[in-house]
Coordinates of C-alpha atoms and ligand atoms in Angstrom, one line a residue:
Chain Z
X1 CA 31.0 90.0 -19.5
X2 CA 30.5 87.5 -16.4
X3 CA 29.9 84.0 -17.3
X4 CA 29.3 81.3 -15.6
X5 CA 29.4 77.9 -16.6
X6 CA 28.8 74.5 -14.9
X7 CA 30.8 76.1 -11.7
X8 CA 31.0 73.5 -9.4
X9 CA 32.7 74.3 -5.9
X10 CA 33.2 72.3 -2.9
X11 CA 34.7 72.4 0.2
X12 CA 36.3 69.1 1.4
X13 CA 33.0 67.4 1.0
X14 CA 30.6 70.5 1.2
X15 CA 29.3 71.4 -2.3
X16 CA 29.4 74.9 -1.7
X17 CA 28.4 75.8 -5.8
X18 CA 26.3 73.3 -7.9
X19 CA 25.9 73.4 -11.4
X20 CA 25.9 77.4 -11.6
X21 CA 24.8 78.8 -14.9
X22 CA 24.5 82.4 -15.6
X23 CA 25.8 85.8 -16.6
X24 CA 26.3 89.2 -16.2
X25 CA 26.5 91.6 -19.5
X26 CA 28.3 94.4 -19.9
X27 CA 26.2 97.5 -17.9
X28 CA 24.2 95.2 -15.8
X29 CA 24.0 95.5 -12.3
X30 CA 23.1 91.8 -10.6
X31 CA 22.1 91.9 -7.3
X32 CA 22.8 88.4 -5.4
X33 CA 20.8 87.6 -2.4
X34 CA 19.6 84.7 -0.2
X35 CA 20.1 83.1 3.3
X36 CA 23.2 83.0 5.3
X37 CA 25.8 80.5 3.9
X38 CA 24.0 80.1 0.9
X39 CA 27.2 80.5 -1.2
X40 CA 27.0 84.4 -2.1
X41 CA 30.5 85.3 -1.1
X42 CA 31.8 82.2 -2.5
X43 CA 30.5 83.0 -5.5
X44 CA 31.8 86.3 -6.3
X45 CA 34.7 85.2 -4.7
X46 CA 35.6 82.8 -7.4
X47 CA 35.2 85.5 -10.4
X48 CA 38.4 86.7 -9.7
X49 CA 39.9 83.5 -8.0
X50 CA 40.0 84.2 -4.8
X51 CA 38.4 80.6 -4.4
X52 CA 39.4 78.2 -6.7
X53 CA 36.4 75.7 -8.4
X54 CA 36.4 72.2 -8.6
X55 CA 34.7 72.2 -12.3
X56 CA 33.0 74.4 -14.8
X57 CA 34.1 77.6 -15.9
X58 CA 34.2 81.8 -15.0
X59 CA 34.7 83.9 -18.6
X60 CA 35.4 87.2 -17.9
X61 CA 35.7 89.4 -20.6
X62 CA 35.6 86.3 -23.0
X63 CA 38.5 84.9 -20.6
X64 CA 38.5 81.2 -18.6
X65 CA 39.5 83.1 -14.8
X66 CA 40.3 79.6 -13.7
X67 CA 42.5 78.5 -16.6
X68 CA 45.4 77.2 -16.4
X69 CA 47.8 80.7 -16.7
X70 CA 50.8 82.1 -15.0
X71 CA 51.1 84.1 -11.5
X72 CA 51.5 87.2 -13.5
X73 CA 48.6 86.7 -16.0
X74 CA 45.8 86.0 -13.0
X75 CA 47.5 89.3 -10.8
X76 CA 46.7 90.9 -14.6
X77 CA 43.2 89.7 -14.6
X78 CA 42.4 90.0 -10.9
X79 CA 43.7 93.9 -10.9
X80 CA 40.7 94.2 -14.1
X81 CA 38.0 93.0 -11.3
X82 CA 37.2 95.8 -8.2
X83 CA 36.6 93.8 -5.1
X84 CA 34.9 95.2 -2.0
X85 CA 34.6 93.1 0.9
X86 CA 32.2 93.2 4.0
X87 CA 34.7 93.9 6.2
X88 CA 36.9 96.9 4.3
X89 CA 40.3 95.4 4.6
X90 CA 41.7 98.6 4.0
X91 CA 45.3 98.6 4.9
X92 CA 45.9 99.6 8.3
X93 CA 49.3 100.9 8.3
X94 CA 48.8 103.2 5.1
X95 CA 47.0 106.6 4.7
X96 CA 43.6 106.5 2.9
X97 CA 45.4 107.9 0.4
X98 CA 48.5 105.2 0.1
X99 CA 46.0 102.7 0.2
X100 CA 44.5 104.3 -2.9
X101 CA 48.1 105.1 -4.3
X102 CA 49.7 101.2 -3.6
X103 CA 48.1 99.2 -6.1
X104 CA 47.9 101.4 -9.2
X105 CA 51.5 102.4 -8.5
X106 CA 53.0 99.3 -7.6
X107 CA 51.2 97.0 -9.6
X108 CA 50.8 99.2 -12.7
X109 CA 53.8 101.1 -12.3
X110 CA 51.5 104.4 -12.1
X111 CA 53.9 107.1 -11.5
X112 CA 53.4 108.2 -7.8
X113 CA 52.3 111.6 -9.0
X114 CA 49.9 110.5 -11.1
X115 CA 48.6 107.8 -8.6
X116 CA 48.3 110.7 -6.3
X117 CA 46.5 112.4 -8.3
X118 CA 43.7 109.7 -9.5
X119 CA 43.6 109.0 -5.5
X120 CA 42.7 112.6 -4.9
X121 CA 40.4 112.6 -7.6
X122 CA 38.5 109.4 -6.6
X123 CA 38.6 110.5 -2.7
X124 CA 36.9 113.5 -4.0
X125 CA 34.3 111.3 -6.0
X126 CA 33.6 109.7 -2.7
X127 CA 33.2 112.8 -0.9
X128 CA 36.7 111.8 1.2
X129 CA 39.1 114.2 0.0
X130 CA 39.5 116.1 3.6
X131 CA 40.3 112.9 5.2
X132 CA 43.3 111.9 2.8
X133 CA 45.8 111.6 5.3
X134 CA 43.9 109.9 8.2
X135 CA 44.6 106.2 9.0
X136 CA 41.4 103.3 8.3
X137 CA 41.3 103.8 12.2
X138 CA 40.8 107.0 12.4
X139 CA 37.9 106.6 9.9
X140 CA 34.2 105.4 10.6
X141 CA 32.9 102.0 8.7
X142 CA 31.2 104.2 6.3
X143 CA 34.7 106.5 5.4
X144 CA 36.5 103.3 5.8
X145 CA 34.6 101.5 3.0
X146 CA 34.2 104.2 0.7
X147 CA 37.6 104.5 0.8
X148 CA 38.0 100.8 0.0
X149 CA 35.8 101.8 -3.0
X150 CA 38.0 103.8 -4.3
X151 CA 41.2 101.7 -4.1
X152 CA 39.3 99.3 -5.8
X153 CA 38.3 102.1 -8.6
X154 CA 41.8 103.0 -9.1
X155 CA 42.6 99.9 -10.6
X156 CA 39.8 101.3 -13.3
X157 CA 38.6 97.4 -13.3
X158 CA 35.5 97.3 -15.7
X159 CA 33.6 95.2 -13.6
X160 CA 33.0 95.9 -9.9
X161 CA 32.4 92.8 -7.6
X162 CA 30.6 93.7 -3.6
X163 CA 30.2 91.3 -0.8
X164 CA 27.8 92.6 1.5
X165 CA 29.4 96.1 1.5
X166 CA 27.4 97.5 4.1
X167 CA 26.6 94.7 6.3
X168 CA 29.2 95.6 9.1
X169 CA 28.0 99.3 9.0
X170 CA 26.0 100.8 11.4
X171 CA 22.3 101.7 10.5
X172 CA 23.1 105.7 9.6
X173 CA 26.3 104.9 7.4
X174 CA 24.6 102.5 5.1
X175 CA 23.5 105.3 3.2
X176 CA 26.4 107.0 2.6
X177 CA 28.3 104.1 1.2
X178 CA 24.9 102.8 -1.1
X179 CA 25.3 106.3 -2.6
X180 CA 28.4 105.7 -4.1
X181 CA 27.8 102.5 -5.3
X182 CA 24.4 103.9 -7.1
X183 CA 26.8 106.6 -8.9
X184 CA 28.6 104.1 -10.1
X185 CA 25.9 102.5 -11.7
X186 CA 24.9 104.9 -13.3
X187 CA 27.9 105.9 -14.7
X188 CA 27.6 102.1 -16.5
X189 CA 29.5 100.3 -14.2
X190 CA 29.3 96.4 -14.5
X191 CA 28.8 95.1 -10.8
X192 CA 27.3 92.0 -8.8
X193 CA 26.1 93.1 -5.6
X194 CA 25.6 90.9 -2.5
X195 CA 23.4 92.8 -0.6
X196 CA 20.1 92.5 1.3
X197 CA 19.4 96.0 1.0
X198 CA 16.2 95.8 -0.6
X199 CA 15.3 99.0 -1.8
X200 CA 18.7 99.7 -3.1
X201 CA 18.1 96.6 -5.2
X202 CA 14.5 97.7 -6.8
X203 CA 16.9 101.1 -7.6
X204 CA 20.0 99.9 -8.9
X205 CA 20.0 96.2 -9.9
X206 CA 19.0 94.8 -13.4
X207 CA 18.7 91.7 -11.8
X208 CA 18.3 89.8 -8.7
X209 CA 19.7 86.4 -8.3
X210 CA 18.1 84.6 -5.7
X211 CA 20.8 81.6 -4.0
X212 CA 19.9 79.0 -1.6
X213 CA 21.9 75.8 -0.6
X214 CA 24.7 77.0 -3.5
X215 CA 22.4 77.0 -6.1
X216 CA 20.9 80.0 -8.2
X217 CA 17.6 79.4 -7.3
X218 CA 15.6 82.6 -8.9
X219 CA 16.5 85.4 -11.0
X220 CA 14.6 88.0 -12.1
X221 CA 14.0 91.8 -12.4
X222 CA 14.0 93.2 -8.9
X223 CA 10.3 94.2 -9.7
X224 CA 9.1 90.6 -10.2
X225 CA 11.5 88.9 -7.6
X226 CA 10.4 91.3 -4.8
X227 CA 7.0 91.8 -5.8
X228 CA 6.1 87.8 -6.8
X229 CA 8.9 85.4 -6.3
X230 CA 8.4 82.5 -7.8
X231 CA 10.2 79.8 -5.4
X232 CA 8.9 78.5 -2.2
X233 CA 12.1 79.4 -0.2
X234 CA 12.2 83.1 -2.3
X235 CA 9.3 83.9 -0.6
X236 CA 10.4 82.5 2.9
X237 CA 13.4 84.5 2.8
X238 CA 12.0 87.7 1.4
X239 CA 8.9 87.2 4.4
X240 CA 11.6 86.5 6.9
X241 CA 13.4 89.9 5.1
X242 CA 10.6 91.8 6.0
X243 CA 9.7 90.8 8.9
X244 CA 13.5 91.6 10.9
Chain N
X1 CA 81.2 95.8 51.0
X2 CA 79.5 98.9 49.0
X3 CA 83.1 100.4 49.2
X4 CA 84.8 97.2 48.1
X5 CA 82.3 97.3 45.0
X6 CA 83.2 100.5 44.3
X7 CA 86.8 100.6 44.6
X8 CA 86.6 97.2 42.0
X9 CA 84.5 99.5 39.5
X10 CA 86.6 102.2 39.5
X11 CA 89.7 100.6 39.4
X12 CA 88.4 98.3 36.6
X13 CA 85.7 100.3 34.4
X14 CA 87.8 100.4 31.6
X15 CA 88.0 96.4 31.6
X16 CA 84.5 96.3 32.3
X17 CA 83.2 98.7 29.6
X18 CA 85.5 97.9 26.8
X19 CA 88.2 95.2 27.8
X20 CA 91.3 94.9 26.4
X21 CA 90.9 97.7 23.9
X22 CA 92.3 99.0 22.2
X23 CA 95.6 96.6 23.0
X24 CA 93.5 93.7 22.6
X25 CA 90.4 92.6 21.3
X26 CA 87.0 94.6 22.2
X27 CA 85.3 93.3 25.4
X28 CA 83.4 93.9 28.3
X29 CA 79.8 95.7 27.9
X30 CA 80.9 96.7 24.6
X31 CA 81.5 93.5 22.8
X32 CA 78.2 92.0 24.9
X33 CA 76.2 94.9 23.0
X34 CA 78.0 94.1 20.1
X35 CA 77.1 90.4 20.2
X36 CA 73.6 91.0 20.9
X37 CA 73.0 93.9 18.2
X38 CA 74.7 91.7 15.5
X39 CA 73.3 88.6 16.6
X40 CA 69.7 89.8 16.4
X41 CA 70.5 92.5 13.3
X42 CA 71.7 88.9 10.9
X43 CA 69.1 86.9 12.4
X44 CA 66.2 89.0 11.9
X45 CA 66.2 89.2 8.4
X46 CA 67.3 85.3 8.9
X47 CA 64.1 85.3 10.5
X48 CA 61.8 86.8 7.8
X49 CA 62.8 84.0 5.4
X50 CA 62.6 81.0 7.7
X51 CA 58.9 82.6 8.4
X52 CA 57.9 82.9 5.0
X53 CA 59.0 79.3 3.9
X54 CA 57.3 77.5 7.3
X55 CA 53.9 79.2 5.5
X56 CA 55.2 78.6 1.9
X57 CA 52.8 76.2 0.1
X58 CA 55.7 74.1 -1.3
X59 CA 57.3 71.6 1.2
X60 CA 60.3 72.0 -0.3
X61 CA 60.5 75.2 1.4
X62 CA 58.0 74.3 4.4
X63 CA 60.3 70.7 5.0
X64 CA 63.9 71.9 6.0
X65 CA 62.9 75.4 7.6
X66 CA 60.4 73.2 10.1
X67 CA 63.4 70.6 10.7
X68 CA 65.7 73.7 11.6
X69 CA 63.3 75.5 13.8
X70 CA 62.7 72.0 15.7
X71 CA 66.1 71.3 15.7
X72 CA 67.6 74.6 17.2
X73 CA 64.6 74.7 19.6
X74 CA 65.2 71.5 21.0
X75 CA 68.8 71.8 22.0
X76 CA 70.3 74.0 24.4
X77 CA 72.0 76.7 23.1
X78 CA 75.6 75.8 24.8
X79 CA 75.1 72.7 22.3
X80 CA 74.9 75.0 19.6
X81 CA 77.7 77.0 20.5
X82 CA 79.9 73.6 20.6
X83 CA 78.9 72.8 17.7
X84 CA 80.1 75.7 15.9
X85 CA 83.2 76.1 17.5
X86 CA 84.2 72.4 16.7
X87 CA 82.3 72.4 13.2
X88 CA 82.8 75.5 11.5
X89 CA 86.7 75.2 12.1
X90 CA 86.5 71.8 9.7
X91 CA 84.2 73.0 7.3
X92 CA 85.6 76.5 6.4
X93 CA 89.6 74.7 6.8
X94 CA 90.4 78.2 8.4
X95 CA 90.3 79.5 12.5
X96 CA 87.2 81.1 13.8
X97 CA 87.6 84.0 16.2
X98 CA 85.3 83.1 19.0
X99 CA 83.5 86.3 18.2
X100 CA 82.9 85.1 15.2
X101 CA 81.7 81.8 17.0
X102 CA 79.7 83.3 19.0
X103 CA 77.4 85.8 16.5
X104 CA 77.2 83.3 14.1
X105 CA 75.4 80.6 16.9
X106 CA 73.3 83.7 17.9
X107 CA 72.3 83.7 14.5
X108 CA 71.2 80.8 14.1
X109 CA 70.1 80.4 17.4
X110 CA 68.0 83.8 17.6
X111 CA 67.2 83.5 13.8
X112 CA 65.2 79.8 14.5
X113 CA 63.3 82.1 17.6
X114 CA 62.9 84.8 15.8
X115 CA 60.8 83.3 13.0
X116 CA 58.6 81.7 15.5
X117 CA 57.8 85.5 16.3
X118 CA 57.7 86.5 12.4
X119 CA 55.4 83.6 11.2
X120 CA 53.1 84.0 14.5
X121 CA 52.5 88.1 13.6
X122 CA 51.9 87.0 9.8
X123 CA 49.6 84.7 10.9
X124 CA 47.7 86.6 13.3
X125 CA 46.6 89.1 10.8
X126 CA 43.2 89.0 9.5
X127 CA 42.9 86.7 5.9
X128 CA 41.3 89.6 4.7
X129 CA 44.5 91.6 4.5
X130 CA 46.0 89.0 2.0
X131 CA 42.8 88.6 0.1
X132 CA 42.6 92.4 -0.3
X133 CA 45.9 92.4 -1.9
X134 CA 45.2 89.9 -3.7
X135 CA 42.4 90.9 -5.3
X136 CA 43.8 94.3 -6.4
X137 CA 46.3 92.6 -8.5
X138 CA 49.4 92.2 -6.4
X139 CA 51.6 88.8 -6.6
X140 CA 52.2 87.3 -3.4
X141 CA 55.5 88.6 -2.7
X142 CA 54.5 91.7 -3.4
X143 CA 51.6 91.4 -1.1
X144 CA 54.0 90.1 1.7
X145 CA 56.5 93.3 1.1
X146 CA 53.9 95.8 1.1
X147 CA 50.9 94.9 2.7
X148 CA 51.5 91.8 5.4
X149 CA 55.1 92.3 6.6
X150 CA 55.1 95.9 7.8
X151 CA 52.2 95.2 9.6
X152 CA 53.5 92.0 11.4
X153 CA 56.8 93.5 11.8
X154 CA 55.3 96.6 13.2
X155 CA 53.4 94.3 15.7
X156 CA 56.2 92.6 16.5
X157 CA 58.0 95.3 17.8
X158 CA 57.9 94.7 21.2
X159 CA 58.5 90.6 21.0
X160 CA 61.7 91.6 18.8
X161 CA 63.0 93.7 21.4
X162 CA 62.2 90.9 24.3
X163 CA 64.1 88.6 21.8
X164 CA 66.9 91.4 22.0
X165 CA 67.1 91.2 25.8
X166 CA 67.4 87.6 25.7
X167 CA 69.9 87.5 23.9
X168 CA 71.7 90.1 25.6
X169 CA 71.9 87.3 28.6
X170 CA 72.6 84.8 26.1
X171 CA 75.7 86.3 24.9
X172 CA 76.9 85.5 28.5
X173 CA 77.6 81.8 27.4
X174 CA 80.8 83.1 24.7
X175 CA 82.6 82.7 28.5
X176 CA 82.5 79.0 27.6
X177 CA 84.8 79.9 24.1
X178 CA 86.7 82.6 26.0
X179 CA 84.9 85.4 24.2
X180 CA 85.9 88.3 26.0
X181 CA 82.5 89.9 26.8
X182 CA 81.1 91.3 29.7
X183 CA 81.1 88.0 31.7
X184 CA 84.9 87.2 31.2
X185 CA 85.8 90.5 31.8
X186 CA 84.1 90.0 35.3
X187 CA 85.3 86.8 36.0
X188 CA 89.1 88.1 35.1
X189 CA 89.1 90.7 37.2
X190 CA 87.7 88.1 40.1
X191 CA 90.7 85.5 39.3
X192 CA 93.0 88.5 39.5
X193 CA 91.1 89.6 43.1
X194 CA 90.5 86.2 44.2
X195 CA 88.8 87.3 47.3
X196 CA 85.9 89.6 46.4
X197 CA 84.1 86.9 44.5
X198 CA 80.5 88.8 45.8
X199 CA 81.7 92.1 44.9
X200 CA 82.7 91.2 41.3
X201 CA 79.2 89.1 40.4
X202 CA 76.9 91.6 42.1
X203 CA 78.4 94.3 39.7
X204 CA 77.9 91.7 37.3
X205 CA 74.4 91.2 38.0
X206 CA 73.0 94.5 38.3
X207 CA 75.4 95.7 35.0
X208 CA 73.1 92.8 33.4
X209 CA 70.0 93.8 35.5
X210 CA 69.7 98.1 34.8
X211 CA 70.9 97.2 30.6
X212 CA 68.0 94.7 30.2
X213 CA 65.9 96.4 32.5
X214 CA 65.6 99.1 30.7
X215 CA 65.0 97.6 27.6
X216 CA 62.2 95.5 29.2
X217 CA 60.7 98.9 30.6
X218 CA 61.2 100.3 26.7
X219 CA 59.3 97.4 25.3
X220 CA 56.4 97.7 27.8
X221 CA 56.2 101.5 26.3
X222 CA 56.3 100.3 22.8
X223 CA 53.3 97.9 23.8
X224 CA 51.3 100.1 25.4
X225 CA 51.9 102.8 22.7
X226 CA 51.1 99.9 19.7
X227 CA 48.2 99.0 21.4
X228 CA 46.7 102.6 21.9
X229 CA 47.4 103.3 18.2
X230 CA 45.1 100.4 16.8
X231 CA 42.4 101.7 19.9
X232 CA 40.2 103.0 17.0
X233 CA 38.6 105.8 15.9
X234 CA 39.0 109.5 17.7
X235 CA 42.5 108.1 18.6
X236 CA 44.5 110.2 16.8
X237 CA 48.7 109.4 16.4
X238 CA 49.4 113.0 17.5
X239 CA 47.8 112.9 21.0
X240 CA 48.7 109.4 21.9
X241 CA 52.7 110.5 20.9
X242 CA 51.8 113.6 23.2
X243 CA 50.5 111.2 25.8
X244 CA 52.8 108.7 26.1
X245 CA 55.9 110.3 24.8
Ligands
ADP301 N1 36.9 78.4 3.6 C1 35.9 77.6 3.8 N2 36.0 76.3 4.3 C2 35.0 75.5 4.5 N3 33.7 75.9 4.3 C3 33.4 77.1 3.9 C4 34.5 78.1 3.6 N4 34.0 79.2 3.3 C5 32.6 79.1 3.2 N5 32.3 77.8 3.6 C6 31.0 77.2 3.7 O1 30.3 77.4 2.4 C7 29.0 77.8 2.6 C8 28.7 79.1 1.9 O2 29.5 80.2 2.5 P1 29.4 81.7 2.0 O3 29.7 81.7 0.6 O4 30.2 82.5 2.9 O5 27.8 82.0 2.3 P2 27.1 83.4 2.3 O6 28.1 84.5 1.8 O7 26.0 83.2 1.4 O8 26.7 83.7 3.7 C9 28.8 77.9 4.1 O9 28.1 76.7 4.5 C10 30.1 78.0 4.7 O10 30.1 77.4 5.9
MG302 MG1 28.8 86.1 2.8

């Protein structure tokens, strides 16, 4: 479903993504770790464009992302891929609710009713239904990115994309948010994960991709890459992991 | 003295507040307010797209909206004000009023300040507000409409309204073109006085001092009551209106 092929990235002179080769089928949950400024979020950032490559390819759904196509056929694309960033970006100005409501709305022309009523529904999935009408401030990191979950859900994207989506939470949310995410993997959701969370990964993931330096270095079930990785560096970070 | 001031005001409100009106044209504090709210109501959305092409990626937007800005900010703003008394006339073959004179160089004057403000609040917000917006599907207009300009605009607030009381003072320069705002209306009743020259500009002054003062103390509110509202969690909209309302 996510394929990619000979993706190349660099910034200015930084390589940032060499030679990556892989893919995600249709179901799977990938889990992407490794060491800080390894290229994790640059790589999921580039499945739905937000960085551009230098060479190589990113199908998705059978589809060259980073073909030549108009403004309105990448919005198309992007609006098929749920993105959930470290740091929430929910929309400060706008309800948890509006920021559900925008997108579908505006950029599917979703009916407000209707929006509403897929918001309301998918607050409920993420047990934020009584907090509808606060503002993200008003909200704690864990309400705040659940919330972002579910403006990225009501898109209904088939594929869901997370950078570090509980990194900026404090210890006793991380749970809250992880929960959601696991439903949705069950539920067959397509997703790469950046995450360090490593018992959520021997839970949820199919696989774990191990980066280092921009490359993929490892991939594996999350049985065999936490229980015996094979590269040098795997086990250095996983040890270091451990040790925190 | 204090009587002398007085006896001017109340002998000469009507001058003062409105001008000639109606048996001439609109002046005094009116037309100054007048100036001011049209000058900054064209220029701000004058404003907005000057911001948005100094960020554009083409330079075919970015080159000529950078050039104005420079331009306009490097010359004084009495140049300007020549300029379009003396140009405008050629250009459009007709006679401009020097109302007219004066809120269209306030446009162009404010408009060139203004989007200094604009592009500063766009750019001030996190990337990852764009990004988000991005990433759910929305073009980058719409993005800009929905997402990044009510937030910047909304920040701006209080800088808008400074911009507002600037120009207010600003407007004091139509004198020069024999607009009949506040100024002129002083200064006539001073040629017509001739002798209370201290009288006439201290009414002047404070007139100008308690309008914009209490626009400055208005903007000081709505900067104390922006900032409270982005304090975070637990601080709810209703309590902090409560508070500072
Ligand atoms: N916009 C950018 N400009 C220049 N270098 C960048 C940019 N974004 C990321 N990088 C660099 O690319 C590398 C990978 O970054 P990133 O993908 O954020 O790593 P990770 O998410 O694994 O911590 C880092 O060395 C980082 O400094
Ligand atoms: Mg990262």
């Amino acid at each position: 479903m996510i394929r990619f092929q000979d993706v190349n990235k660099w910034f200015g002179d930084y390589r940032a993504l060499v030679d990556i080769n892989a893919n995600v089928d249709r179901g799977e949950v990938v889990v992407v770790c490794g060491p800080s400024g390894s290229g994790k979020s640059t790589l999921i950032r580039t499945v739905n464009r937000l960085e551009e490559i230098r060479s190589g390819a990113i199908l998705f759904e059978g589809r060259n992302v980073h073909a030549k196509m108009s403004g309105a056929e990448l919005n198309k694309l992007r609006s098929r891929i749920g993105f959930v960033f470290q740091s929430f970006n929910l929309f400060p100005h706008l309800s948890a609710l509006d920021n559900i409501i925008l997108s579908p709305h505006r950029v599917n022309g979703l009916g407000r009713a209707a929006a509403r009523d897929r918001a309301m529904a998918l607050l409920d999935r993420v047990g934020l239904a009584n907090r509808a009408h606060s503002f993200p401030a008003q909200l704690s990191g864990g309400q705040q990115q659940r919330v972002a979950i579910a403006r990225a859900l009501a898109m209904e994207p088939p594929a869901m994309l997370f950078d570090e989506p509980t990194s900026a939470l404090d210890p006793e949310m991380v749970g809250e948010v992880l929960a959601v995410i696991r439903g949705l993997a069950q539920d067959g959701m397509t997703m790469m994960c950046v995450t360090h969370e490593m018992s959520f990964a021997r839970d949820v993931a199919d696989r774990v991709w191990f980066m280092d330096a921009g490359r993929i270095l490892e991939t594996g079930t999350p049985d065999a890459f936490f229980g015996a990785p094979q590269h040098p560096r795997a086990q250095r970070f996983l040890s270091d992991l451990r040790s925190r | 003295m204090l009587q002398g001031a007085i006896s001017i005001i109340s002998e000469n409100w009507l001058l003062l507040l409105v001008g000639q009106y109606p048996n001439g044209p609109l002046g005094g504090i009116a037309a100054t307010l007048m100036l001011s709210v049209l000058g900054i109501v064209l220029a701000f959305p004058l404003s907005v797209l000057i911001a948005l092409a100094r960020i554009s990626r083409w330079r075919l937007l970015r080159a000529p909206a950078t050039a104005l800005v420079y331009l306009v900010r490097g010359v004084p703003l009495l140049m300007i004000i020549f300029w379009v008394y003396f140009l405008f006339p050629l250009l459009l073959g007709a006679n401009v009023p020097g109302f007219a004179t004066m809120v269209c160089t306030l446009v162009i004057y404010e408009g060139a300040f203004l989007s200094e403000v604009v592009r500063a609040g766009i750019q001030s917000l996190p990337a990852g507000q764009m990004d988000a917006a991005r990433a759910l599907g929305h073009s980058y207009p719409r993005a800009m409409r929905y997402v990044i300009l009510p937030q910047a605009l909304y920040n701006m607030l209080p800088a808008i309204l400074s911009q507002f009381i600037s120009t207010i003072k600003e407007t004091t320069l139509g004198y020069v073109i024999n607009v009949p705002e506040l100024t002129f209306a002083a200064s006539q009743i001073n040629n017509r006085l001739l002798t209370k020259p201290f009288e006439v500009f201290l009414i002047l002054a404070l007139t100008y001092y308690v309008v914009c003062f209490g626009l400055t103390a208005a903007a000081t509110w709505l900067e104390r009551r922006i900032a409270t509202r982005r304090a975070g969690p637990g601080a709810a909209p209703l309590a902090i209106m409560e508070t500072a309302g």
